[in-house]
Amino acid sequence: MGYEEAGRDRSAEPSSGVPAAVLDNVFDDPTHGEPGRDRIGVHLGWELLLLAGLAAVSWLLWREDPSAVRDENLRTLLIDAVGLGLLALAAGLSLRTAAPNLAVGPIAVAAALHYAEQGDRGLPESLGPAVAVAAVGGLALALAVVVLHVPGWAASLAGAAAVVVYIERRSAPVLVQGDYDPKGSAGYLFAGFAAVAVLGGLFGAIRAIRRLVGRYRPIADPARRRGAVAAVVTAAALVVSTVLAALAGMLLAANDPGPVAPTSGLDWTVLAVGAALLAGTSAYGRRGGVFGTLLAVGLVTVFQVYASERGWTLSNWVVGGAALGVGLLATRLVETLGRPRPGRPEQPEPVSDGTISSGWTTPQPQSVDNWPPTLPTQAAPQPIDPWRDPRWEDGPRRWDTDER
């Protein structure tokens, strides 16, 4: 039957009782959304745990080697944090739009190889072409995702394979030819990354922006299209994500005195996605915290330096896998406790029905059992006695006239 088909009649009122005319202002999705605002408190609570972990690992690193957080070593650590932070922002942005970009690691390695080969031409000459190619590649990826409406992870994995083919054209590590040293502006670069991360989290906490960014998140059948607005926002996020990954690769190459190895870069993808999930970004899209990216990146970077000081051999696969595992637990936490509180929908805006009224007071519908309405009972008419008609009393009688 027609009424049993989900989503066929979008004008019908949901079980929450809120009129369909105001669903677009109250719900995250007009048909399948939940009333009310997301609870940001769960993200802030998780970020307090991340802050405590960062403080603990930083203290352990200082006890192990105080020189690791001073002078040149501190500047190197900050640049490494910015590089990983850009990758985490790229992965987190694509996750927020429910179209995860798994090509961020190979893109970063390809950009690092490009900078290592072309760095002697100067920073603008080597940076510009890399960013332009990354933007074009991100646009191609975005068109594949939104036009064909396919999962972002699948399309980006195909894109990652194409980038790996470009990387494998080099059989040996490449020495960096440029002389740009980002350590001289390490403080400014880290401050810029921190500002972008925190401001992005603050804007993402606004309900309208949160809903707009996560509009591509599926609500019923994942293969159903989510509209032109969702497609445009997702495409823009994928382009920005690709450009951020390229910038991260070039920055990491400039910060490392050693050669750039032509690896697949998928370990960097695992590390970036793991840091984004560890920050409190939901693997399902849309939900995320405020300070989580900054704290998670700081925690992972300091832990890698601490592990090196202790002599532990931990690759990006190990650290990224551990971050992914903890991040998946964080996803379940924010999806369970971060959704609107049940039974307390946000009060919607009054809807005018064409009459002058105040508030939500409307006439209560009458029961259909009394339809049609019963008219008042009228008294039955009295029968008229023709022999008692007044005209028999008022008019002249014929026999009286005859007697006269």
PDB file of N, CA, C and O in Angstrom, residues 7-48:
ATOM      1  N   GLY A   7       9.171   7.349   3.123  1.00  0.00           N
ATOM      2  CA  GLY A   7       9.607   8.545   2.428  1.00  0.00           C
ATOM      3  C   GLY A   7       8.771   8.916   1.237  1.00  0.00           C
ATOM      4  O   GLY A   7       9.114   9.824   0.505  1.00  0.00           O
ATOM      5  N   ARG A   8       7.623   8.207   0.963  1.00  0.00           N
ATOM      6  CA  ARG A   8       6.834   8.544  -0.216  1.00  0.00           C
ATOM      7  C   ARG A   8       6.078   9.832  -0.021  1.00  0.00           C
ATOM      8  O   ARG A   8       5.996  10.672  -0.904  1.00  0.00           O
ATOM      9  N   ASP A   9       5.512  10.031   1.160  1.00  0.00           N
ATOM     10  CA  ASP A   9       4.759  11.250   1.430  1.00  0.00           C
ATOM     11  C   ASP A   9       5.544  12.091   2.414  1.00  0.00           C
ATOM     12  O   ASP A   9       5.581  11.797   3.596  1.00  0.00           O
ATOM     13  N   ARG A  10       6.197  13.127   1.931  1.00  0.00           N
ATOM     14  CA  ARG A  10       7.044  13.967   2.794  1.00  0.00           C
ATOM     15  C   ARG A  10       6.231  14.985   3.565  1.00  0.00           C
ATOM     16  O   ARG A  10       6.744  15.672   4.430  1.00  0.00           O
ATOM     17  N   SER A  11       4.940  15.134   3.252  1.00  0.00           N
ATOM     18  CA  SER A  11       4.130  16.115   3.939  1.00  0.00           C
ATOM     19  C   SER A  11       3.469  15.558   5.174  1.00  0.00           C
ATOM     20  O   SER A  11       2.848  16.290   5.927  1.00  0.00           O
ATOM     21  N   ALA A  12       3.594  14.244   5.382  1.00  0.00           N
ATOM     22  CA  ALA A  12       2.936  13.660   6.536  1.00  0.00           C
ATOM     23  C   ALA A  12       3.687  14.022   7.801  1.00  0.00           C
ATOM     24  O   ALA A  12       4.902  14.152   7.814  1.00  0.00           O
ATOM     25  N   GLU A  13       2.960  14.139   8.900  1.00  0.00           N
ATOM     26  CA  GLU A  13       3.578  14.480  10.167  1.00  0.00           C
ATOM     27  C   GLU A  13       4.230  13.246  10.754  1.00  0.00           C
ATOM     28  O   GLU A  13       3.710  12.138  10.668  1.00  0.00           O
ATOM     29  N   PRO A  14       5.411  13.397  11.376  1.00  0.00           N
ATOM     30  CA  PRO A  14       6.083  12.261  11.965  1.00  0.00           C
ATOM     31  C   PRO A  14       5.448  11.885  13.284  1.00  0.00           C
ATOM     32  O   PRO A  14       4.548  12.531  13.793  1.00  0.00           O
ATOM     33  N   SER A  15       6.007  10.799  13.870  1.00  0.00           N
ATOM     34  CA  SER A  15       5.459  10.326  15.132  1.00  0.00           C
ATOM     35  C   SER A  15       5.756  11.264  16.284  1.00  0.00           C
ATOM     36  O   SER A  15       5.184  11.115  17.357  1.00  0.00           O
ATOM     37  N   SER A  16       6.673  12.223  16.109  1.00  0.00           N
ATOM     38  CA  SER A  16       6.971  13.160  17.190  1.00  0.00           C
ATOM     39  C   SER A  16       5.840  14.136  17.444  1.00  0.00           C
ATOM     40  O   SER A  16       5.825  14.796  18.475  1.00  0.00           O
ATOM     41  N   GLY A  17       4.920  14.279  16.500  1.00  0.00           N
ATOM     42  CA  GLY A  17       3.798  15.179  16.698  1.00  0.00           C
ATOM     43  C   GLY A  17       4.054  16.589  16.246  1.00  0.00           C
ATOM     44  O   GLY A  17       3.169  17.434  16.325  1.00  0.00           O
ATOM     45  N   VAL A  18       5.263  16.921  15.782  1.00  0.00           N
ATOM     46  CA  VAL A  18       5.563  18.269  15.321  1.00  0.00           C
ATOM     47  C   VAL A  18       5.057  18.411  13.895  1.00  0.00           C
ATOM     48  O   VAL A  18       5.280  17.532  13.070  1.00  0.00           O
ATOM     49  N   PRO A  19       4.353  19.489  13.573  1.00  0.00           N
ATOM     50  CA  PRO A  19       3.837  19.633  12.211  1.00  0.00           C
ATOM     51  C   PRO A  19       4.943  19.559  11.179  1.00  0.00           C
ATOM     52  O   PRO A  19       6.065  20.006  11.392  1.00  0.00           O
ATOM     53  N   ALA A  20       4.613  18.989  10.013  1.00  0.00           N
ATOM     54  CA  ALA A  20       5.604  18.825   8.955  1.00  0.00           C
ATOM     55  C   ALA A  20       6.128  20.158   8.443  1.00  0.00           C
ATOM     56  O   ALA A  20       7.224  20.242   7.919  1.00  0.00           O
ATOM     57  N   ALA A  21       5.355  21.239   8.604  1.00  0.00           N
ATOM     58  CA  ALA A  21       5.780  22.547   8.107  1.00  0.00           C
ATOM     59  C   ALA A  21       6.979  23.100   8.846  1.00  0.00           C
ATOM     60  O   ALA A  21       7.682  23.962   8.335  1.00  0.00           O
ATOM     61  N   VAL A  22       7.237  22.620  10.073  1.00  0.00           N
ATOM     62  CA  VAL A  22       8.356  23.161  10.852  1.00  0.00           C
ATOM     63  C   VAL A  22       9.495  22.162  10.983  1.00  0.00           C
ATOM     64  O   VAL A  22      10.460  22.419  11.677  1.00  0.00           O
ATOM     65  N   LEU A  23       9.397  21.000  10.332  1.00  0.00           N
ATOM     66  CA  LEU A  23      10.465  20.013  10.465  1.00  0.00           C
ATOM     67  C   LEU A  23      11.793  20.545   9.959  1.00  0.00           C
ATOM     68  O   LEU A  23      12.840  20.237  10.499  1.00  0.00           O
ATOM     69  N   ASP A  24      11.769  21.332   8.906  1.00  0.00           N
ATOM     70  CA  ASP A  24      13.006  21.813   8.313  1.00  0.00           C
ATOM     71  C   ASP A  24      13.758  22.745   9.255  1.00  0.00           C
ATOM     72  O   ASP A  24      14.955  22.922   9.129  1.00  0.00           O
ATOM     73  N   ASN A  25      13.057  23.381  10.206  1.00  0.00           N
ATOM     74  CA  ASN A  25      13.712  24.286  11.152  1.00  0.00           C
ATOM     75  C   ASN A  25      14.154  23.574  12.420  1.00  0.00           C
ATOM     76  O   ASN A  25      14.965  24.096  13.157  1.00  0.00           O
ATOM     77  N   VAL A  26      13.578  22.400  12.713  1.00  0.00           N
ATOM     78  CA  VAL A  26      13.848  21.740  13.980  1.00  0.00           C
ATOM     79  C   VAL A  26      14.748  20.530  13.816  1.00  0.00           C
ATOM     80  O   VAL A  26      15.648  20.296  14.592  1.00  0.00           O
ATOM     81  N   PHE A  27      14.516  19.747  12.763  1.00  0.00           N
ATOM     82  CA  PHE A  27      15.213  18.496  12.609  1.00  0.00           C
ATOM     83  C   PHE A  27      16.456  18.676  11.747  1.00  0.00           C
ATOM     84  O   PHE A  27      16.532  19.551  10.915  1.00  0.00           O
ATOM     85  N   ASP A  28      17.427  17.762  11.940  1.00  0.00           N
ATOM     86  CA  ASP A  28      18.601  17.760  11.082  1.00  0.00           C
ATOM     87  C   ASP A  28      18.243  17.275   9.687  1.00  0.00           C
ATOM     88  O   ASP A  28      18.880  17.631   8.722  1.00  0.00           O
ATOM     89  N   ASP A  29      17.261  16.451   9.582  1.00  0.00           N
ATOM     90  CA  ASP A  29      16.758  16.053   8.278  1.00  0.00           C
ATOM     91  C   ASP A  29      15.243  16.140   8.321  1.00  0.00           C
ATOM     92  O   ASP A  29      14.623  15.687   9.280  1.00  0.00           O
ATOM     93  N   PRO A  30      14.611  16.727   7.332  1.00  0.00           N
ATOM     94  CA  PRO A  30      13.180  16.951   7.399  1.00  0.00           C
ATOM     95  C   PRO A  30      12.351  15.694   7.517  1.00  0.00           C
ATOM     96  O   PRO A  30      11.219  15.764   7.951  1.00  0.00           O
ATOM     97  N   THR A  31      12.881  14.518   7.125  1.00  0.00           N
ATOM     98  CA  THR A  31      12.079  13.313   7.172  1.00  0.00           C
ATOM     99  C   THR A  31      12.487  12.380   8.296  1.00  0.00           C
ATOM    100  O   THR A  31      11.650  11.858   9.012  1.00  0.00           O
ATOM    101  N   HIS A  32      13.804  12.174   8.476  1.00  0.00           N
ATOM    102  CA  HIS A  32      14.271  11.180   9.425  1.00  0.00           C
ATOM    103  C   HIS A  32      15.121  11.777  10.542  1.00  0.00           C
ATOM    104  O   HIS A  32      15.858  11.058  11.203  1.00  0.00           O
ATOM    105  N   GLY A  33      15.073  13.080  10.743  1.00  0.00           N
ATOM    106  CA  GLY A  33      15.919  13.700  11.744  1.00  0.00           C
ATOM    107  C   GLY A  33      15.408  13.501  13.150  1.00  0.00           C
ATOM    108  O   GLY A  33      14.347  12.951  13.399  1.00  0.00           O
ATOM    109  N   GLU A  34      16.218  13.971  14.098  1.00  0.00           N
ATOM    110  CA  GLU A  34      15.847  13.901  15.499  1.00  0.00           C
ATOM    111  C   GLU A  34      15.620  15.322  16.001  1.00  0.00           C
ATOM    112  O   GLU A  34      16.396  16.218  15.694  1.00  0.00           O
ATOM    113  N   PRO A  35      14.568  15.546  16.785  1.00  0.00           N
ATOM    114  CA  PRO A  35      14.308  16.896  17.259  1.00  0.00           C
ATOM    115  C   PRO A  35      15.358  17.347  18.268  1.00  0.00           C
ATOM    116  O   PRO A  35      15.830  16.559  19.077  1.00  0.00           O
ATOM    117  N   GLY A  36      15.711  18.625  18.214  1.00  0.00           N
ATOM    118  CA  GLY A  36      16.631  19.188  19.188  1.00  0.00           C
ATOM    119  C   GLY A  36      18.042  19.339  18.657  1.00  0.00           C
ATOM    120  O   GLY A  36      18.358  18.990  17.530  1.00  0.00           O
ATOM    121  N   ARG A  37      18.914  19.854  19.503  1.00  0.00           N
ATOM    122  CA  ARG A  37      20.317  20.091  19.151  1.00  0.00           C
ATOM    123  C   ARG A  37      21.179  18.932  19.629  1.00  0.00           C
ATOM    124  O   ARG A  37      20.853  18.260  20.599  1.00  0.00           O
ATOM    125  N   ASP A  38      22.312  18.723  18.926  1.00  0.00           N
ATOM    126  CA  ASP A  38      23.292  17.756  19.399  1.00  0.00           C
ATOM    127  C   ASP A  38      23.854  18.217  20.745  1.00  0.00           C
ATOM    128  O   ASP A  38      24.001  19.408  20.997  1.00  0.00           O
ATOM    129  N   ARG A  39      24.176  17.254  21.565  1.00  0.00           N
ATOM    130  CA  ARG A  39      24.762  17.573  22.874  1.00  0.00           C
ATOM    131  C   ARG A  39      26.284  17.650  22.732  1.00  0.00           C
ATOM    132  O   ARG A  39      26.959  16.647  22.549  1.00  0.00           O
ATOM    133  N   ILE A  40      26.810  18.861  22.807  1.00  0.00           N
ATOM    134  CA  ILE A  40      28.248  19.098  22.643  1.00  0.00           C
ATOM    135  C   ILE A  40      29.016  18.690  23.894  1.00  0.00           C
ATOM    136  O   ILE A  40      30.232  18.518  23.846  1.00  0.00           O
ATOM    137  N   GLY A  41      28.320  18.531  25.004  1.00  0.00           N
ATOM    138  CA  GLY A  41      29.010  18.213  26.255  1.00  0.00           C
ATOM    139  C   GLY A  41      29.818  16.937  26.184  1.00  0.00           C
ATOM    140  O   GLY A  41      30.880  16.828  26.802  1.00  0.00           O
ATOM    141  N   VAL A  42      29.344  15.951  25.422  1.00  0.00           N
ATOM    142  CA  VAL A  42      30.090  14.700  25.323  1.00  0.00           C
ATOM    143  C   VAL A  42      31.414  14.929  24.609  1.00  0.00           C
ATOM    144  O   VAL A  42      32.434  14.321  24.962  1.00  0.00           O
ATOM    145  N   HIS A  43      31.449  15.836  23.636  1.00  0.00           N
ATOM    146  CA  HIS A  43      32.712  16.150  22.961  1.00  0.00           C
ATOM    147  C   HIS A  43      33.674  16.871  23.906  1.00  0.00           C
ATOM    148  O   HIS A  43      34.875  16.583  23.911  1.00  0.00           O
ATOM    149  N   LEU A  44      33.144  17.801  24.690  1.00  0.00           N
ATOM    150  CA  LEU A  44      34.003  18.511  25.635  1.00  0.00           C
ATOM    151  C   LEU A  44      34.554  17.558  26.699  1.00  0.00           C
ATOM    152  O   LEU A  44      35.723  17.679  27.107  1.00  0.00           O
ATOM    153  N   GLY A  45      33.732  16.611  27.138  1.00  0.00           N
ATOM    154  CA  GLY A  45      34.225  15.618  28.098  1.00  0.00           C
ATOM    155  C   GLY A  45      35.323  14.755  27.507  1.00  0.00           C
ATOM    156  O   GLY A  45      36.341  14.468  28.163  1.00  0.00           O
ATOM    157  N   TRP A  46      35.150  14.332  26.258  1.00  0.00           N
ATOM    158  CA  TRP A  46      36.184  13.545  25.586  1.00  0.00           C
ATOM    159  C   TRP A  46      37.452  14.362  25.397  1.00  0.00           C
ATOM    160  O   TRP A  46      38.571  13.838  25.532  1.00  0.00           O
ATOM    161  N   GLU A  47      37.307  15.627  25.081  1.00  0.00           N
ATOM    162  CA  GLU A  47      38.472  16.481  24.880  1.00  0.00           C
ATOM    163  C   GLU A  47      39.219  16.728  26.188  1.00  0.00           C
ATOM    164  O   GLU A  47      40.443  16.921  26.177  1.00  0.00           O
ATOM    165  N   LEU A  48      38.537  16.707  27.299  1.00  0.00           N
ATOM    166  CA  LEU A  48      39.231  16.780  28.591  1.00  0.00           C
ATOM    167  C   LEU A  48      40.114  15.551  28.797  1.00  0.00           C
ATOM    168  O   LEU A  48      41.235  15.661  29.336  1.00  0.00           O
TER     169      LEU A  48
END
